[in-house]
């Protein structure tokens, strides 16, 4: 059973909650390379491995949590006290590959455009947020990772937050490469009642699903992911799952039964946010359990990547460190705290030389499309130049990334909706991050 089922049945003291969560992780994950420190820049040759062979098209899951700041998990700053634990994520990260200099966009819609297209925002024009009442979305001229993988024989599914246009049917997930969709189209909404913009926003494919009214959204996603893996994914491999969760985004709320266990002495927004972190951790842990139980884990790649930084001190849990520690800034700006997020790759298919390693080279949200298309044997459309880098040789063969020392990543060329300073930001490896304001002013990140 998963923690989602367990905690609804029993009241568990907060001091043993983390231990109980760990008991639900498969034994093979508990023995991962817990240390795994040290810088990894590539250059290692592929040594002998007892792990499954990357000979067939792998299943792929991208977990893309919303407002998940760099300090909102344990594995990025394991020595810093936090009012929560993330035992499932920690075990997966330490027995996988951690990307320590991973960059994304600074707000919701731009980061989603980037992960699905692998292209700079200047190409797609995704500078603001495509809310329910906004008459635009990811341009129809763009091709998504789901489009590409579907053409390669993948069954494509999405669970969670779309936020890439909802004003016309051809902007919806099922028109952008996804064959199966459970979630919401806008940028937020009530966790329990799924109301947003004076309407109702929860969908099953292109149909409003009011059967889940009153059910916490993470519970709905958990049951939907379980149903997909056991009843569809298991029988239709390879599959691609995109899981952009709402947790731990505000407005903060959580089921009382979970807050009783995990919120500790905190209440209000802080207690709800802490509980949301625990729920995110458990959702990922449950998903891995389903994969193993269904017999598809050995050929699956799990990518965990925050969409952007968090509101640095909101909520404030009376700690010495903000949610984006050790970086300045947060969600909505291009300082490190706004665009540098937690990230790891976990899979039995990883090169054995990479397991437990930390990559300190610059990586980005743009890299997943070229990496996954390479593994699937798909060539991107030549009319849509891809800006990300293919990481497949590094991650799955243990080979170096040629030319990586000279890499430059453009985070933003125009301000997002939260960015009032009109900042432009670039990141260069072995160099400084450069931020400028229109008119030539400069600033540090």
PDB file of C-alpha atoms in Angstrom, residues 49-206:
ATOM      1  CA  UNK A  49      26.767  -2.637 -15.345  1.00  0.00           C
ATOM      2  CA  UNK A  50      24.198  -5.095 -14.061  1.00  0.00           C
ATOM      3  CA  UNK A  51      21.400  -2.607 -14.680  1.00  0.00           C
ATOM      4  CA  UNK A  52      18.853  -3.135 -17.488  1.00  0.00           C
ATOM      5  CA  UNK A  53      20.016  -2.309 -20.980  1.00  0.00           C
ATOM      6  CA  UNK A  54      18.906   0.845 -22.757  1.00  0.00           C
ATOM      7  CA  UNK A  55      18.174  -1.187 -25.860  1.00  0.00           C
ATOM      8  CA  UNK A  56      14.488  -0.342 -26.256  1.00  0.00           C
ATOM      9  CA  UNK A  57      12.525   2.864 -26.028  1.00  0.00           C
ATOM     10  CA  UNK A  58      12.218   3.674 -22.322  1.00  0.00           C
ATOM     11  CA  UNK A  59       9.103   4.814 -20.519  1.00  0.00           C
ATOM     12  CA  UNK A  60       9.512   8.391 -19.296  1.00  0.00           C
ATOM     13  CA  UNK A  61       7.956  10.351 -16.435  1.00  0.00           C
ATOM     14  CA  UNK A  62       8.598  14.057 -15.879  1.00  0.00           C
ATOM     15  CA  UNK A  63       7.457  15.309 -12.473  1.00  0.00           C
ATOM     16  CA  UNK A  64       7.241  19.121 -12.625  1.00  0.00           C
ATOM     17  CA  UNK A  65       6.158  20.469  -9.197  1.00  0.00           C
ATOM     18  CA  UNK A  66       4.896  24.033  -8.956  1.00  0.00           C
ATOM     19  CA  UNK A  67       6.700  26.629  -6.795  1.00  0.00           C
ATOM     20  CA  UNK A  68       9.167  24.000  -5.563  1.00  0.00           C
ATOM     21  CA  UNK A  69      12.060  26.183  -4.371  1.00  0.00           C
ATOM     22  CA  UNK A  70      15.656  24.982  -4.105  1.00  0.00           C
ATOM     23  CA  UNK A  71      15.310  24.593  -0.327  1.00  0.00           C
ATOM     24  CA  UNK A  72      11.835  22.990  -0.511  1.00  0.00           C
ATOM     25  CA  UNK A  73      13.379  19.502  -0.573  1.00  0.00           C
ATOM     26  CA  UNK A  74      16.003  17.870   1.609  1.00  0.00           C
ATOM     27  CA  UNK A  75      18.369  16.521  -1.028  1.00  0.00           C
ATOM     28  CA  UNK A  76      19.599  19.952  -2.178  1.00  0.00           C
ATOM     29  CA  UNK A  77      20.561  21.222   1.306  1.00  0.00           C
ATOM     30  CA  UNK A  78      20.605  18.079   3.472  1.00  0.00           C
ATOM     31  CA  UNK A  79      22.356  19.743   6.430  1.00  0.00           C
ATOM     32  CA  UNK A  80      19.854  22.616   6.711  1.00  0.00           C
ATOM     33  CA  UNK A  81      16.984  22.187   9.157  1.00  0.00           C
ATOM     34  CA  UNK A  82      13.499  22.258   7.650  1.00  0.00           C
ATOM     35  CA  UNK A  83      10.072  21.671   9.191  1.00  0.00           C
ATOM     36  CA  UNK A  84       9.456  18.736   6.828  1.00  0.00           C
ATOM     37  CA  UNK A  85      11.210  15.741   5.323  1.00  0.00           C
ATOM     38  CA  UNK A  86      11.240  14.394   1.771  1.00  0.00           C
ATOM     39  CA  UNK A  87      12.360  10.779   2.271  1.00  0.00           C
ATOM     40  CA  UNK A  88      11.063   9.413  -1.036  1.00  0.00           C
ATOM     41  CA  UNK A  89      12.636  12.188  -3.083  1.00  0.00           C
ATOM     42  CA  UNK A  90      15.886  11.929  -1.145  1.00  0.00           C
ATOM     43  CA  UNK A  91      16.237   8.197  -1.780  1.00  0.00           C
ATOM     44  CA  UNK A  92      15.454   8.586  -5.466  1.00  0.00           C
ATOM     45  CA  UNK A  93      17.826  11.538  -5.838  1.00  0.00           C
ATOM     46  CA  UNK A  94      20.762   9.956  -3.988  1.00  0.00           C
ATOM     47  CA  UNK A  95      20.400   6.710  -5.963  1.00  0.00           C
ATOM     48  CA  UNK A  96      20.084   8.655  -9.210  1.00  0.00           C
ATOM     49  CA  UNK A  97      21.892  11.670 -10.668  1.00  0.00           C
ATOM     50  CA  UNK A  98      21.455  15.126  -9.112  1.00  0.00           C
ATOM     51  CA  UNK A  99      21.717  18.195 -11.334  1.00  0.00           C
ATOM     52  CA  UNK A 100      23.012  20.886  -9.011  1.00  0.00           C
ATOM     53  CA  UNK A 101      23.135  23.782 -11.513  1.00  0.00           C
ATOM     54  CA  UNK A 102      19.765  23.252 -13.161  1.00  0.00           C
ATOM     55  CA  UNK A 103      17.925  26.295 -14.535  1.00  0.00           C
ATOM     56  CA  UNK A 104      14.328  26.908 -15.541  1.00  0.00           C
ATOM     57  CA  UNK A 105      12.156  29.942 -16.288  1.00  0.00           C
ATOM     58  CA  UNK A 106      10.925  32.163 -13.460  1.00  0.00           C
ATOM     59  CA  UNK A 107       7.144  31.711 -13.707  1.00  0.00           C
ATOM     60  CA  UNK A 108       4.549  29.116 -14.618  1.00  0.00           C
ATOM     61  CA  UNK A 109       3.587  29.350 -18.292  1.00  0.00           C
ATOM     62  CA  UNK A 110       7.119  30.170 -19.534  1.00  0.00           C
ATOM     63  CA  UNK A 111       8.598  27.160 -17.732  1.00  0.00           C
ATOM     64  CA  UNK A 112       5.923  24.900 -19.222  1.00  0.00           C
ATOM     65  CA  UNK A 113       6.558  26.234 -22.708  1.00  0.00           C
ATOM     66  CA  UNK A 114      10.249  25.534 -22.186  1.00  0.00           C
ATOM     67  CA  UNK A 115       9.944  21.966 -20.889  1.00  0.00           C
ATOM     68  CA  UNK A 116       7.520  20.906 -23.608  1.00  0.00           C
ATOM     69  CA  UNK A 117       9.284  22.535 -26.585  1.00  0.00           C
ATOM     70  CA  UNK A 118      12.989  22.601 -25.648  1.00  0.00           C
ATOM     71  CA  UNK A 119      13.100  26.105 -27.159  1.00  0.00           C
ATOM     72  CA  UNK A 120      13.990  29.512 -25.776  1.00  0.00           C
ATOM     73  CA  UNK A 121      11.067  31.711 -24.756  1.00  0.00           C
ATOM     74  CA  UNK A 122      12.121  34.277 -27.349  1.00  0.00           C
ATOM     75  CA  UNK A 123      11.211  31.709 -29.992  1.00  0.00           C
ATOM     76  CA  UNK A 124       7.839  30.673 -28.558  1.00  0.00           C
ATOM     77  CA  UNK A 125       6.827  34.104 -27.239  1.00  0.00           C
ATOM     78  CA  UNK A 126       5.855  32.653 -23.859  1.00  0.00           C
ATOM     79  CA  UNK A 127       6.539  35.642 -21.646  1.00  0.00           C
ATOM     80  CA  UNK A 128       3.429  35.801 -19.457  1.00  0.00           C
ATOM     81  CA  UNK A 129       0.945  33.388 -17.916  1.00  0.00           C
ATOM     82  CA  UNK A 130      -1.834  31.887 -20.063  1.00  0.00           C
ATOM     83  CA  UNK A 131      -4.648  31.921 -17.512  1.00  0.00           C
ATOM     84  CA  UNK A 132      -8.204  30.735 -18.109  1.00  0.00           C
ATOM     85  CA  UNK A 133      -9.353  34.207 -19.131  1.00  0.00           C
ATOM     86  CA  UNK A 134      -6.334  34.875 -21.367  1.00  0.00           C
ATOM     87  CA  UNK A 135      -6.916  34.660 -25.153  1.00  0.00           C
ATOM     88  CA  UNK A 136      -3.585  33.057 -25.997  1.00  0.00           C
ATOM     89  CA  UNK A 137      -1.457  30.014 -25.235  1.00  0.00           C
ATOM     90  CA  UNK A 138       1.495  27.999 -26.435  1.00  0.00           C
ATOM     91  CA  UNK A 139       1.567  28.933 -30.150  1.00  0.00           C
ATOM     92  CA  UNK A 140       0.057  26.279 -32.386  1.00  0.00           C
ATOM     93  CA  UNK A 141       3.170  26.455 -34.546  1.00  0.00           C
ATOM     94  CA  UNK A 142       5.153  24.880 -31.695  1.00  0.00           C
ATOM     95  CA  UNK A 143       5.548  21.116 -31.443  1.00  0.00           C
ATOM     96  CA  UNK A 144       5.586  19.552 -27.980  1.00  0.00           C
ATOM     97  CA  UNK A 145       7.558  16.657 -26.608  1.00  0.00           C
ATOM     98  CA  UNK A 146       4.252  14.760 -26.458  1.00  0.00           C
ATOM     99  CA  UNK A 147       3.723  15.376 -30.192  1.00  0.00           C
ATOM    100  CA  UNK A 148       7.151  13.975 -30.984  1.00  0.00           C
ATOM    101  CA  UNK A 149       6.931  10.960 -28.675  1.00  0.00           C
ATOM    102  CA  UNK A 150       3.407  10.105 -29.790  1.00  0.00           C
ATOM    103  CA  UNK A 151       4.684   9.947 -33.371  1.00  0.00           C
ATOM    104  CA  UNK A 152       7.351   7.508 -32.162  1.00  0.00           C
ATOM    105  CA  UNK A 153       4.769   5.103 -30.752  1.00  0.00           C
ATOM    106  CA  UNK A 154       4.561   6.381 -27.172  1.00  0.00           C
ATOM    107  CA  UNK A 155       1.275   6.465 -25.278  1.00  0.00           C
ATOM    108  CA  UNK A 156       1.237  10.016 -23.916  1.00  0.00           C
ATOM    109  CA  UNK A 157      -0.500  11.069 -20.706  1.00  0.00           C
ATOM    110  CA  UNK A 158      -0.623  14.188 -18.540  1.00  0.00           C
ATOM    111  CA  UNK A 159      -1.706  14.614 -14.919  1.00  0.00           C
ATOM    112  CA  UNK A 160      -1.967  18.050 -13.332  1.00  0.00           C
ATOM    113  CA  UNK A 161      -1.590  21.690 -14.298  1.00  0.00           C
ATOM    114  CA  UNK A 162      -1.713  22.753 -17.972  1.00  0.00           C
ATOM    115  CA  UNK A 163      -1.548  26.596 -17.936  1.00  0.00           C
ATOM    116  CA  UNK A 164      -0.687  26.811 -21.638  1.00  0.00           C
ATOM    117  CA  UNK A 165      -3.960  28.080 -23.071  1.00  0.00           C
ATOM    118  CA  UNK A 166      -7.591  27.076 -22.680  1.00  0.00           C
ATOM    119  CA  UNK A 167      -9.615  29.553 -24.738  1.00  0.00           C
ATOM    120  CA  UNK A 168      -9.907  27.254 -27.782  1.00  0.00           C
ATOM    121  CA  UNK A 169      -9.998  23.483 -28.024  1.00  0.00           C
ATOM    122  CA  UNK A 170      -6.918  23.302 -30.220  1.00  0.00           C
ATOM    123  CA  UNK A 171      -4.854  24.737 -27.349  1.00  0.00           C
ATOM    124  CA  UNK A 172      -5.876  21.978 -24.897  1.00  0.00           C
ATOM    125  CA  UNK A 173      -3.569  19.100 -23.880  1.00  0.00           C
ATOM    126  CA  UNK A 174      -5.417  16.551 -26.044  1.00  0.00           C
ATOM    127  CA  UNK A 175      -4.705  18.748 -29.071  1.00  0.00           C
ATOM    128  CA  UNK A 176      -1.015  19.168 -28.158  1.00  0.00           C
ATOM    129  CA  UNK A 177       0.078  15.539 -28.249  1.00  0.00           C
ATOM    130  CA  UNK A 178      -1.463  14.087 -25.074  1.00  0.00           C
ATOM    131  CA  UNK A 179      -3.842  11.151 -25.524  1.00  0.00           C
ATOM    132  CA  UNK A 180      -4.865  11.053 -21.868  1.00  0.00           C
ATOM    133  CA  UNK A 181      -5.363  14.051 -19.586  1.00  0.00           C
ATOM    134  CA  UNK A 182      -6.516  14.440 -15.979  1.00  0.00           C
ATOM    135  CA  UNK A 183      -6.101  17.807 -14.327  1.00  0.00           C
ATOM    136  CA  UNK A 184      -6.844  21.508 -14.643  1.00  0.00           C
ATOM    137  CA  UNK A 185      -6.312  23.980 -17.463  1.00  0.00           C
ATOM    138  CA  UNK A 186      -5.603  27.228 -15.600  1.00  0.00           C
ATOM    139  CA  UNK A 187      -2.919  28.324 -13.197  1.00  0.00           C
ATOM    140  CA  UNK A 188      -4.483  27.426  -9.864  1.00  0.00           C
ATOM    141  CA  UNK A 189      -7.843  26.956  -8.276  1.00  0.00           C
ATOM    142  CA  UNK A 190      -9.134  25.436  -5.067  1.00  0.00           C
ATOM    143  CA  UNK A 191      -7.396  22.211  -4.004  1.00  0.00           C
ATOM    144  CA  UNK A 192     -10.645  20.602  -2.865  1.00  0.00           C
ATOM    145  CA  UNK A 193     -13.410  22.119  -4.988  1.00  0.00           C
ATOM    146  CA  UNK A 194     -11.419  22.910  -8.148  1.00  0.00           C
ATOM    147  CA  UNK A 195     -13.007  26.312  -8.629  1.00  0.00           C
ATOM    148  CA  UNK A 196     -11.150  29.067 -10.475  1.00  0.00           C
ATOM    149  CA  UNK A 197     -12.085  32.313 -12.223  1.00  0.00           C
ATOM    150  CA  UNK A 198     -15.697  31.948 -11.015  1.00  0.00           C
ATOM    151  CA  UNK A 199     -15.955  28.552 -12.681  1.00  0.00           C
ATOM    152  CA  UNK A 200     -14.993  24.902 -12.307  1.00  0.00           C
ATOM    153  CA  UNK A 201     -11.642  23.682 -13.608  1.00  0.00           C
ATOM    154  CA  UNK A 202     -11.068  19.936 -13.425  1.00  0.00           C
ATOM    155  CA  UNK A 203     -11.055  17.807 -16.544  1.00  0.00           C
ATOM    156  CA  UNK A 204     -10.848  14.252 -17.782  1.00  0.00           C
ATOM    157  CA  UNK A 205      -9.605  14.655 -21.336  1.00  0.00           C
ATOM    158  CA  UNK A 206     -11.908  17.336 -22.801  1.00  0.00           C
TER     159      UNK A 206
END
